[in-house]
């Protein structure tokens, strides 16, 4: 089932520490609250959007920086199976709206004492098991549809990843400024 053995204790400990820090930051950022996530989808609270865009930009800088520094050998890029990703993203989005949490925020919310997140986590586990069982059938039918292979946006556009990261960072900052202005105008007096 697995291509490699379970990681050594040091790697596992680093994973646990990273997970705890991530959960703490999600909690402190306010994205472990049901109303914050649901109001993102209602276009009333953009905390989730701001948090995710920040994480994407910081993560991209970290990954490409570590790759250039030689800390990551052979970056493993997942295949861009657009049909599978689109359907999976739609299912994920519906589940997130219904539950009010994504997998990471659900675990952090459970750690914060939200019992409703526990029900959602059980549902996620059942959904993951159903997906694992049906994957061979799904991938045989959908994987050939709009599969671009293992490429990145930088590969497709024939530009440096750093250029795309810079464009994304500028876009994120501009969006944050616009959202803050909108928020100030719509905030109750």
Coordinates of N, CA and C in Angstrom, one line a residue:
X1 N 0.8 -1.2 0.0 CA 0.0 0.0 0.0 C 0.9 1.3 0.0
X2 N 1.9 1.3 0.8 CA 2.8 2.4 0.9 C 4.1 2.1 0.2
X3 N 4.6 3.2 -0.5 CA 5.9 3.0 -1.2 C 7.1 3.1 -0.3
X4 N 6.9 3.6 0.9 CA 8.1 3.7 1.8 C 7.6 3.4 3.2
X5 N 8.6 3.2 4.0 CA 8.4 2.9 5.5 C 7.9 4.1 6.2
X6 N 7.3 3.9 7.4 CA 6.9 5.0 8.2 C 8.1 5.8 8.6
X7 N 7.9 7.1 8.7 CA 9.0 8.1 8.9 C 9.7 7.8 10.3
X8 N 10.9 8.3 10.4 CA 11.6 8.1 11.7 C 10.9 9.0 12.8
X9 N 11.2 8.7 14.1 CA 10.6 9.5 15.2 C 10.8 11.0 15.1
X10 N 12.0 11.4 14.6 CA 12.2 12.9 14.6 C 11.3 13.5 13.5
X11 N 11.1 12.9 12.4 CA 10.2 13.4 11.4 C 8.8 13.4 11.9
X12 N 8.4 12.4 12.5 CA 7.0 12.3 13.1 C 6.8 13.4 14.1
X13 N 7.8 13.6 15.0 CA 7.7 14.7 16.0 C 7.6 16.1 15.3
X14 N 8.3 16.3 14.3 CA 8.2 17.6 13.6 C 6.9 17.7 13.0
X15 N 6.3 16.6 12.5 CA 4.9 16.7 11.9 C 3.9 17.0 13.0
X16 N 4.0 16.5 14.2 CA 3.1 16.7 15.3 C 3.3 18.2 15.7
X17 N 4.5 18.7 15.8 CA 4.7 20.1 16.2 C 4.1 21.0 15.2
X18 N 4.4 20.7 13.9 CA 3.9 21.6 12.8 C 2.3 21.6 12.9
X19 N 1.7 20.4 13.1 CA 0.3 20.3 13.1 C -0.3 21.1 14.3
X20 N 0.4 21.1 15.5 CA -0.1 21.8 16.6 C 0.0 23.3 16.4
X21 N 1.1 23.8 15.8 CA 1.3 25.2 15.5 C 0.3 25.6 14.5
X22 N 0.0 24.8 13.4 CA -0.9 25.1 12.4 C -2.3 25.3 13.0
X23 N -2.7 24.3 13.9 CA -4.0 24.4 14.6 C -4.1 25.6 15.4
X24 N -3.1 25.9 16.2 CA -3.1 27.1 17.0 C -3.3 28.4 16.2
X25 N -2.5 28.5 15.1 CA -2.7 29.7 14.2 C -4.0 29.8 13.6
X26 N -4.6 28.6 13.2 CA -6.0 28.6 12.7 C -7.0 29.2 13.7
X27 N -6.8 28.7 15.0 CA -7.6 29.1 16.1 C -7.5 30.6 16.3
X28 N -6.2 31.1 16.4 CA -5.9 32.5 16.7 C -6.4 33.4 15.5
X29 N -6.4 32.8 14.3 CA -6.8 33.6 13.2 C -8.4 33.6 13.0
X30 N -9.1 32.9 13.9 CA -10.5 32.9 13.9 C -11.2 32.0 12.9
X31 N -10.4 31.2 12.1 CA -11.1 30.4 11.1 C -11.5 29.0 11.6
X32 N -11.5 28.8 12.9 CA -12.1 27.6 13.5 C -13.5 27.8 13.9
X33 N -14.1 29.0 13.7 CA -15.4 29.3 14.1 C -16.4 29.1 12.9
X34 N -17.4 28.4 13.1 CA -18.4 28.0 12.1 C -18.9 29.3 11.4
X35 N -19.3 30.3 12.1 CA -19.8 31.5 11.5 C -18.8 32.2 10.6
X36 N -17.5 32.2 10.9 CA -16.5 32.8 10.1 C -16.5 32.1 8.7
X37 N -16.5 30.8 8.7 CA -16.4 30.0 7.4 C -17.7 30.2 6.6
X38 N -18.8 30.0 7.3 CA -20.1 30.2 6.5 C -20.2 31.6 6.0
X39 N -19.9 32.6 6.8 CA -20.0 34.0 6.3 C -19.0 34.3 5.2
X40 N -17.9 33.5 5.0 CA -17.1 33.6 3.8 C -17.9 33.3 2.6
X41 N -18.6 32.2 2.7 CA -19.4 31.8 1.5 C -20.6 32.7 1.3
X42 N -21.0 33.5 2.3 CA -22.1 34.5 2.2 C -21.5 35.9 1.8
X43 N -20.2 36.0 1.6 CA -19.5 37.2 1.3 C -19.7 38.3 2.3
X44 N -19.7 37.9 3.6 CA -19.9 38.8 4.7 C -18.6 38.9 5.6
X45 N -17.7 37.9 5.5 CA -16.5 37.9 6.3 C -15.4 37.2 5.5
X46 N -14.4 38.0 5.2 CA -13.3 37.5 4.3 C -12.1 37.0 5.1
X47 N -12.2 36.6 6.3 CA -11.1 36.1 7.1 C -10.5 34.9 6.5
X48 N -11.3 34.0 6.0 CA -10.8 32.7 5.5 C -10.1 33.0 4.2
X49 N -10.6 33.9 3.3 CA -9.9 34.2 2.1 C -8.5 34.8 2.4
X50 N -8.5 35.8 3.3 CA -7.2 36.4 3.7 C -6.2 35.4 4.3
X51 N -6.7 34.5 5.1 CA -5.8 33.5 5.7 C -5.3 32.6 4.7
X52 N -6.2 32.1 3.8 CA -5.7 31.1 2.7 C -4.7 31.8 1.7
X53 N -5.0 33.0 1.3 CA -4.1 33.7 0.4 C -2.8 33.9 1.0
X54 N -2.8 34.3 2.3 CA -1.5 34.5 3.0 C -0.7 33.2 3.1
X55 N -1.4 32.1 3.4 CA -0.8 30.8 3.5 C -0.2 30.4 2.2
X56 N -1.0 30.6 1.1 CA -0.5 30.2 -0.2 C 0.8 31.0 -0.6
X57 N 0.8 32.3 -0.4 CA 1.9 33.1 -0.8 C 3.1 32.7 0.1
X58 N 3.0 32.6 1.4 CA 4.1 32.2 2.3 C 4.6 30.8 2.0
X59 N 3.6 29.9 1.7 CA 4.0 28.5 1.4 C 4.8 28.5 0.1
X60 N 4.3 29.2 -0.9 CA 5.0 29.2 -2.2 C 6.4 29.8 -2.1
X61 N 6.6 30.8 -1.3 CA 7.9 31.4 -1.1 C 8.8 30.4 -0.4
X62 N 8.2 29.7 0.7 CA 9.0 28.8 1.4 C 9.4 27.6 0.6
X63 N 8.5 27.0 -0.2 CA 8.8 25.8 -1.0 C 9.8 26.1 -2.0
X64 N 9.6 27.2 -2.8 CA 10.5 27.5 -3.9 C 11.9 28.0 -3.4
X65 N 11.8 28.6 -2.2 CA 13.1 29.1 -1.6 C 13.9 27.9 -1.1
X66 N 13.2 26.9 -0.5 CA 13.9 25.7 0.0 C 14.4 24.9 -1.2
X67 N 13.6 24.8 -2.3 CA 14.1 24.1 -3.5 C 15.3 24.7 -4.0
X68 N 15.4 26.0 -4.1 CA 16.6 26.7 -4.7 C 17.8 26.6 -3.8
X69 N 17.5 26.5 -2.5 CA 18.6 26.4 -1.5 C 19.1 24.9 -1.4
X70 N 18.5 24.0 -2.2 CA 18.9 22.6 -2.1 C 18.3 21.8 -1.0
X71 N 17.4 22.4 -0.3 CA 16.8 21.7 0.9 C 15.7 20.7 0.4
X72 N 15.2 20.8 -0.8 CA 14.2 19.9 -1.4 C 14.8 19.4 -2.7
X73 N 14.9 18.1 -2.7 CA 15.4 17.5 -3.9 C 14.3 16.8 -4.7
X74 N 14.1 17.2 -5.9 CA 13.1 16.6 -6.8 C 11.7 16.9 -6.3
X75 N 11.3 18.1 -6.4 CA 9.9 18.5 -6.0 C 8.9 17.7 -6.7
X76 N 8.0 17.0 -6.0 CA 7.0 16.1 -6.5 C 5.7 16.9 -6.8
X77 N 5.4 17.1 -8.1 CA 4.2 17.8 -8.5 C 3.2 16.8 -8.8
X78 N 2.0 17.0 -8.3 CA 0.8 16.1 -8.6 C 0.4 16.4 -10.0
X79 N -0.2 15.4 -10.7 CA -0.8 15.6 -12.0 C -2.0 16.6 -12.0
X80 N -2.1 17.4 -13.0 CA -3.2 18.3 -13.1 C -4.3 17.7 -13.9
X81 N -5.0 16.8 -13.1 CA -6.2 16.2 -13.7 C -7.4 17.1 -13.5
X82 N -7.7 18.0 -14.4 CA -8.7 19.0 -14.2 C -10.1 18.5 -14.0
X83 N -10.5 17.5 -14.6 CA -11.9 17.0 -14.4 C -12.0 16.5 -13.0
X84 N -11.0 15.6 -12.6 CA -11.1 15.1 -11.2 C -11.0 16.2 -10.2
X85 N -10.1 17.1 -10.4 CA -9.9 18.2 -9.4 C -11.1 19.1 -9.3
X86 N -11.8 19.3 -10.5 CA -13.0 20.2 -10.5 C -14.1 19.5 -9.7
X87 N -14.3 18.2 -10.0 CA -15.4 17.5 -9.3 C -15.1 17.4 -7.8
X88 N -13.9 17.0 -7.5 CA -13.4 16.9 -6.1 C -13.6 18.3 -5.4
X89 N -13.2 19.3 -6.0 CA -13.3 20.7 -5.4 C -14.7 21.1 -5.2
X90 N -15.6 20.7 -6.1 CA -17.1 21.0 -5.9 C -17.6 20.2 -4.7
X91 N -17.3 18.9 -4.6 CA -17.7 18.1 -3.5 C -17.2 18.7 -2.2
X92 N -15.9 19.0 -2.2 CA -15.2 19.6 -1.0 C -15.9 20.9 -0.6
X93 N -16.2 21.8 -1.6 CA -16.9 23.1 -1.3 C -18.3 22.9 -0.7
X94 N -19.0 22.0 -1.3 CA -20.4 21.7 -0.7 C -20.3 21.2 0.7
X95 N -19.3 20.2 0.9 CA -19.1 19.7 2.3 C -18.7 20.8 3.3
X96 N -17.9 21.7 2.8 CA -17.4 22.8 3.7 C -18.5 23.7 4.0
X97 N -19.4 24.0 3.1 CA -20.5 24.9 3.3 C -21.5 24.2 4.3
X98 N -21.8 23.0 4.1 CA -22.7 22.2 4.9 C -22.2 22.1 6.3
X99 N -20.9 21.7 6.5 CA -20.3 21.5 7.8 C -19.9 22.8 8.4
X100 N -19.4 23.7 7.6 CA -18.9 25.0 8.2 C -17.4 24.9 8.5
X101 N -16.8 23.8 8.1 CA -15.4 23.6 8.4 C -14.7 22.9 7.2
X102 N -13.4 23.1 7.0 CA -12.7 22.3 6.1 C -11.9 21.3 7.0
X103 N -11.3 20.3 6.5 CA -10.6 19.3 7.3 C -9.7 19.9 8.4
X104 N -8.8 20.8 8.0 CA -7.9 21.4 9.0 C -8.6 22.2 10.0
X105 N -9.6 23.0 9.6 CA -10.3 23.9 10.6 C -11.2 23.0 11.5
X106 N -11.7 21.9 11.0 CA -12.5 21.0 11.8 C -11.7 20.4 12.9
X107 N -10.5 19.9 12.6 CA -9.7 19.4 13.7 C -9.3 20.4 14.7
X108 N -9.0 21.6 14.2 CA -8.6 22.7 15.1 C -9.8 23.1 16.0
X109 N -11.0 23.1 15.3 CA -12.3 23.5 16.1 C -12.6 22.4 17.1
X110 N -12.3 21.1 16.8 CA -12.6 20.0 17.7 C -11.6 20.2 18.9
X111 N -10.4 20.6 18.6 CA -9.4 20.9 19.7 C -9.8 22.1 20.6
X112 N -10.7 23.0 20.0 CA -11.1 24.2 20.7 C -12.4 23.9 21.5
X113 N -13.0 22.6 21.3 CA -14.2 22.2 22.0 C -15.4 22.2 21.2
X114 N -15.4 22.4 19.9 CA -16.6 22.4 19.1 C -17.0 20.9 18.8
X115 N -18.1 20.5 19.4 CA -18.6 19.1 19.3 C -19.1 18.9 17.8
X116 N -19.7 19.9 17.2 CA -20.2 19.7 15.9 C -19.1 19.4 14.9
X117 N -17.9 19.8 15.1 CA -16.8 19.5 14.3 C -16.5 18.0 14.3
X118 N -16.7 17.4 15.5 CA -16.4 15.9 15.6 C -17.3 15.1 14.7
X119 N -18.6 15.5 14.6 CA -19.5 14.8 13.7 C -19.0 15.0 12.2
X120 N -18.5 16.2 11.9 CA -18.0 16.4 10.5 C -16.8 15.6 10.3
X121 N -15.9 15.4 11.2 CA -14.7 14.6 11.1 C -15.0 13.2 10.8
X122 N -16.0 12.7 11.5 CA -16.5 11.3 11.3 C -17.0 11.2 9.8
X123 N -17.8 12.2 9.4 CA -18.2 12.2 8.0 C -17.1 12.2 7.0
X124 N -16.0 13.0 7.3 CA -14.9 13.1 6.4 C -14.2 11.8 6.3
X125 N -14.1 11.1 7.4 CA -13.4 9.8 7.4 C -14.2 8.8 6.6
X126 N -15.5 8.8 6.7 CA -16.3 7.9 5.9 C -16.2 8.3 4.4
X127 N -16.2 9.6 4.1 CA -16.0 10.1 2.7 C -14.7 9.7 2.1
X128 N -13.6 9.8 3.0 CA -12.3 9.4 2.5 C -12.2 7.9 2.2
X129 N -12.9 7.1 3.0 CA -12.9 5.7 2.8 C -13.7 5.3 1.5
X130 N -14.8 6.0 1.3 CA -15.6 5.8 0.1 C -14.8 6.2 -1.1
X131 N -14.1 7.3 -1.0 CA -13.3 7.7 -2.1 C -12.2 6.7 -2.4
X132 N -11.5 6.2 -1.4 CA -10.4 5.3 -1.6 C -10.9 4.0 -2.3
X133 N -12.1 3.6 -1.9 CA -12.7 2.4 -2.5 C -13.1 2.6 -3.9
X134 N -13.6 3.8 -4.2 CA -14.1 4.1 -5.6 C -13.1 4.7 -6.5
X135 N -11.9 5.0 -6.0 CA -10.9 5.7 -6.8 C -10.5 4.9 -8.1
X136 N -10.3 3.6 -8.1 CA -9.9 3.0 -9.3 C -11.0 3.2 -10.4
X137 N -12.3 3.1 -10.1 CA -13.3 3.3 -11.1 C -13.4 4.8 -11.5
X138 N -13.3 5.7 -10.6 CA -13.3 7.1 -10.9 C -12.2 7.5 -11.8
X139 N -11.0 7.1 -11.4 CA -9.8 7.6 -12.1 C -9.7 7.0 -13.5
X140 N -10.2 5.7 -13.7 CA -10.3 5.1 -15.0 C -11.2 5.9 -16.0
X141 N -12.2 6.5 -15.4 CA -13.2 7.3 -16.3 C -12.8 8.7 -16.4
X142 N -12.3 9.4 -15.4 CA -12.1 10.8 -15.4 C -10.7 11.2 -15.6
X143 N -9.7 10.4 -15.2 CA -8.3 10.8 -15.3 C -7.9 11.2 -16.8
X144 N -8.4 10.4 -17.8 CA -8.0 10.8 -19.1 C -8.6 12.2 -19.6
X145 N -9.7 12.6 -18.9 CA -10.3 13.8 -19.3 C -9.6 15.1 -18.8
X146 N -9.1 15.9 -19.7 CA -8.4 17.1 -19.3 C -7.3 16.9 -18.3
X147 N -6.4 16.0 -18.6 CA -5.3 15.7 -17.7 C -4.1 16.3 -18.3
X148 N -3.5 17.3 -17.7 CA -2.3 18.1 -18.2 C -1.0 17.4 -17.8
X149 N -1.0 16.4 -17.0 CA 0.2 15.8 -16.5 C 0.8 16.6 -15.4
X150 N 2.0 16.3 -15.0 CA 2.7 16.9 -13.9 C 3.3 18.2 -14.3
X151 N 2.5 19.2 -14.3 CA 3.0 20.6 -14.7 C 2.6 21.6 -13.6
X152 N 3.3 22.7 -13.7 CA 3.0 23.8 -12.8 C 2.5 25.0 -13.7
X153 N 1.9 26.0 -13.1 CA 1.6 27.2 -13.9 C 2.8 27.8 -14.6
X154 N 3.9 27.8 -13.8 CA 5.2 28.3 -14.4 C 5.6 27.5 -15.6
X155 N 5.4 26.2 -15.6 CA 5.7 25.4 -16.8 C 4.8 25.7 -17.9
X156 N 3.6 25.8 -17.7 CA 2.6 26.1 -18.7 C 2.8 27.5 -19.4
X157 N 3.2 28.5 -18.5 CA 3.4 29.8 -19.0 C 4.8 30.1 -19.5
X158 N 5.7 29.2 -19.2 CA 7.1 29.3 -19.5 C 7.8 30.6 -18.9
X159 N 7.5 30.7 -17.6 CA 8.0 31.8 -16.8 C 8.6 31.3 -15.5
X160 N 9.3 32.1 -14.8 CA 9.9 31.7 -13.5 C 8.8 31.6 -12.5
X161 N 8.9 30.6 -11.6 CA 7.9 30.5 -10.5 C 7.9 31.8 -9.7
X162 N 9.1 32.4 -9.5 CA 9.2 33.6 -8.7 C 8.3 34.7 -9.3
X163 N 8.2 34.8 -10.6 CA 7.4 35.8 -11.2 C 5.9 35.6 -10.8
X164 N 5.5 34.4 -10.9 CA 4.1 34.1 -10.6 C 3.9 34.3 -9.1
X165 N 4.8 34.0 -8.2 CA 4.7 34.2 -6.8 C 4.6 35.7 -6.5
X166 N 5.4 36.5 -7.2 CA 5.4 38.0 -7.1 C 4.0 38.5 -7.5
X167 N 3.5 38.1 -8.7 CA 2.2 38.5 -9.1 C 1.1 38.1 -8.1
X168 N 1.2 36.9 -7.6 CA 0.2 36.5 -6.6 C 0.3 37.3 -5.4
X169 N 1.5 37.6 -4.9 CA 1.6 38.4 -3.7 C 1.0 39.8 -3.9
X170 N 1.3 40.4 -5.1 CA 0.8 41.8 -5.4 C -0.7 41.7 -5.4
X171 N -1.3 40.7 -6.1 CA -2.7 40.5 -6.2 C -3.3 40.4 -4.8
X172 N -2.7 39.5 -4.0 CA -3.2 39.3 -2.6 C -3.2 40.6 -1.8
X173 N -2.2 41.4 -1.9 CA -2.1 42.6 -1.1 C -3.2 43.6 -1.6
X174 N -3.3 43.7 -3.0 CA -4.3 44.6 -3.5 C -5.7 44.2 -3.1
X175 N -6.0 42.9 -3.1 CA -7.3 42.4 -2.7 C -7.5 42.6 -1.2
X176 N -6.5 42.5 -0.4 CA -6.7 42.8 1.0 C -7.0 44.2 1.3
X177 N -6.4 45.1 0.5 CA -6.7 46.6 0.6 C -8.1 46.8 0.3
X178 N -8.6 46.3 -0.9 CA -10.0 46.5 -1.3 C -10.9 45.9 -0.3
X179 N -10.7 44.7 0.2 CA -11.6 44.1 1.2 C -11.6 44.9 2.5
X180 N -10.5 45.5 2.9 CA -10.5 46.3 4.1 C -11.4 47.5 3.9
X181 N -11.2 48.2 2.7 CA -12.1 49.3 2.5 C -13.5 49.0 2.4
X182 N -13.9 47.9 1.8 CA -15.3 47.5 1.7 C -15.8 47.2 3.1
X183 N -14.9 46.5 3.9 CA -15.3 46.2 5.3 C -15.6 47.4 6.2
X184 N -14.8 48.5 6.0 CA -15.0 49.7 6.7 C -16.3 50.4 6.3
X185 N -16.6 50.3 5.1 CA -17.9 51.0 4.6 C -19.1 50.2 5.1
X186 N -19.0 48.9 5.2 CA -20.2 48.1 5.5 C -20.3 47.8 7.0
X187 N -19.3 48.2 7.8 CA -19.3 47.9 9.2 C -20.3 48.8 9.9
X188 N -21.0 48.2 10.9 CA -22.0 49.0 11.6 C -21.3 50.2 12.4
X189 N -22.0 51.3 12.5 CA -21.4 52.5 13.2 C -21.3 52.3 14.6

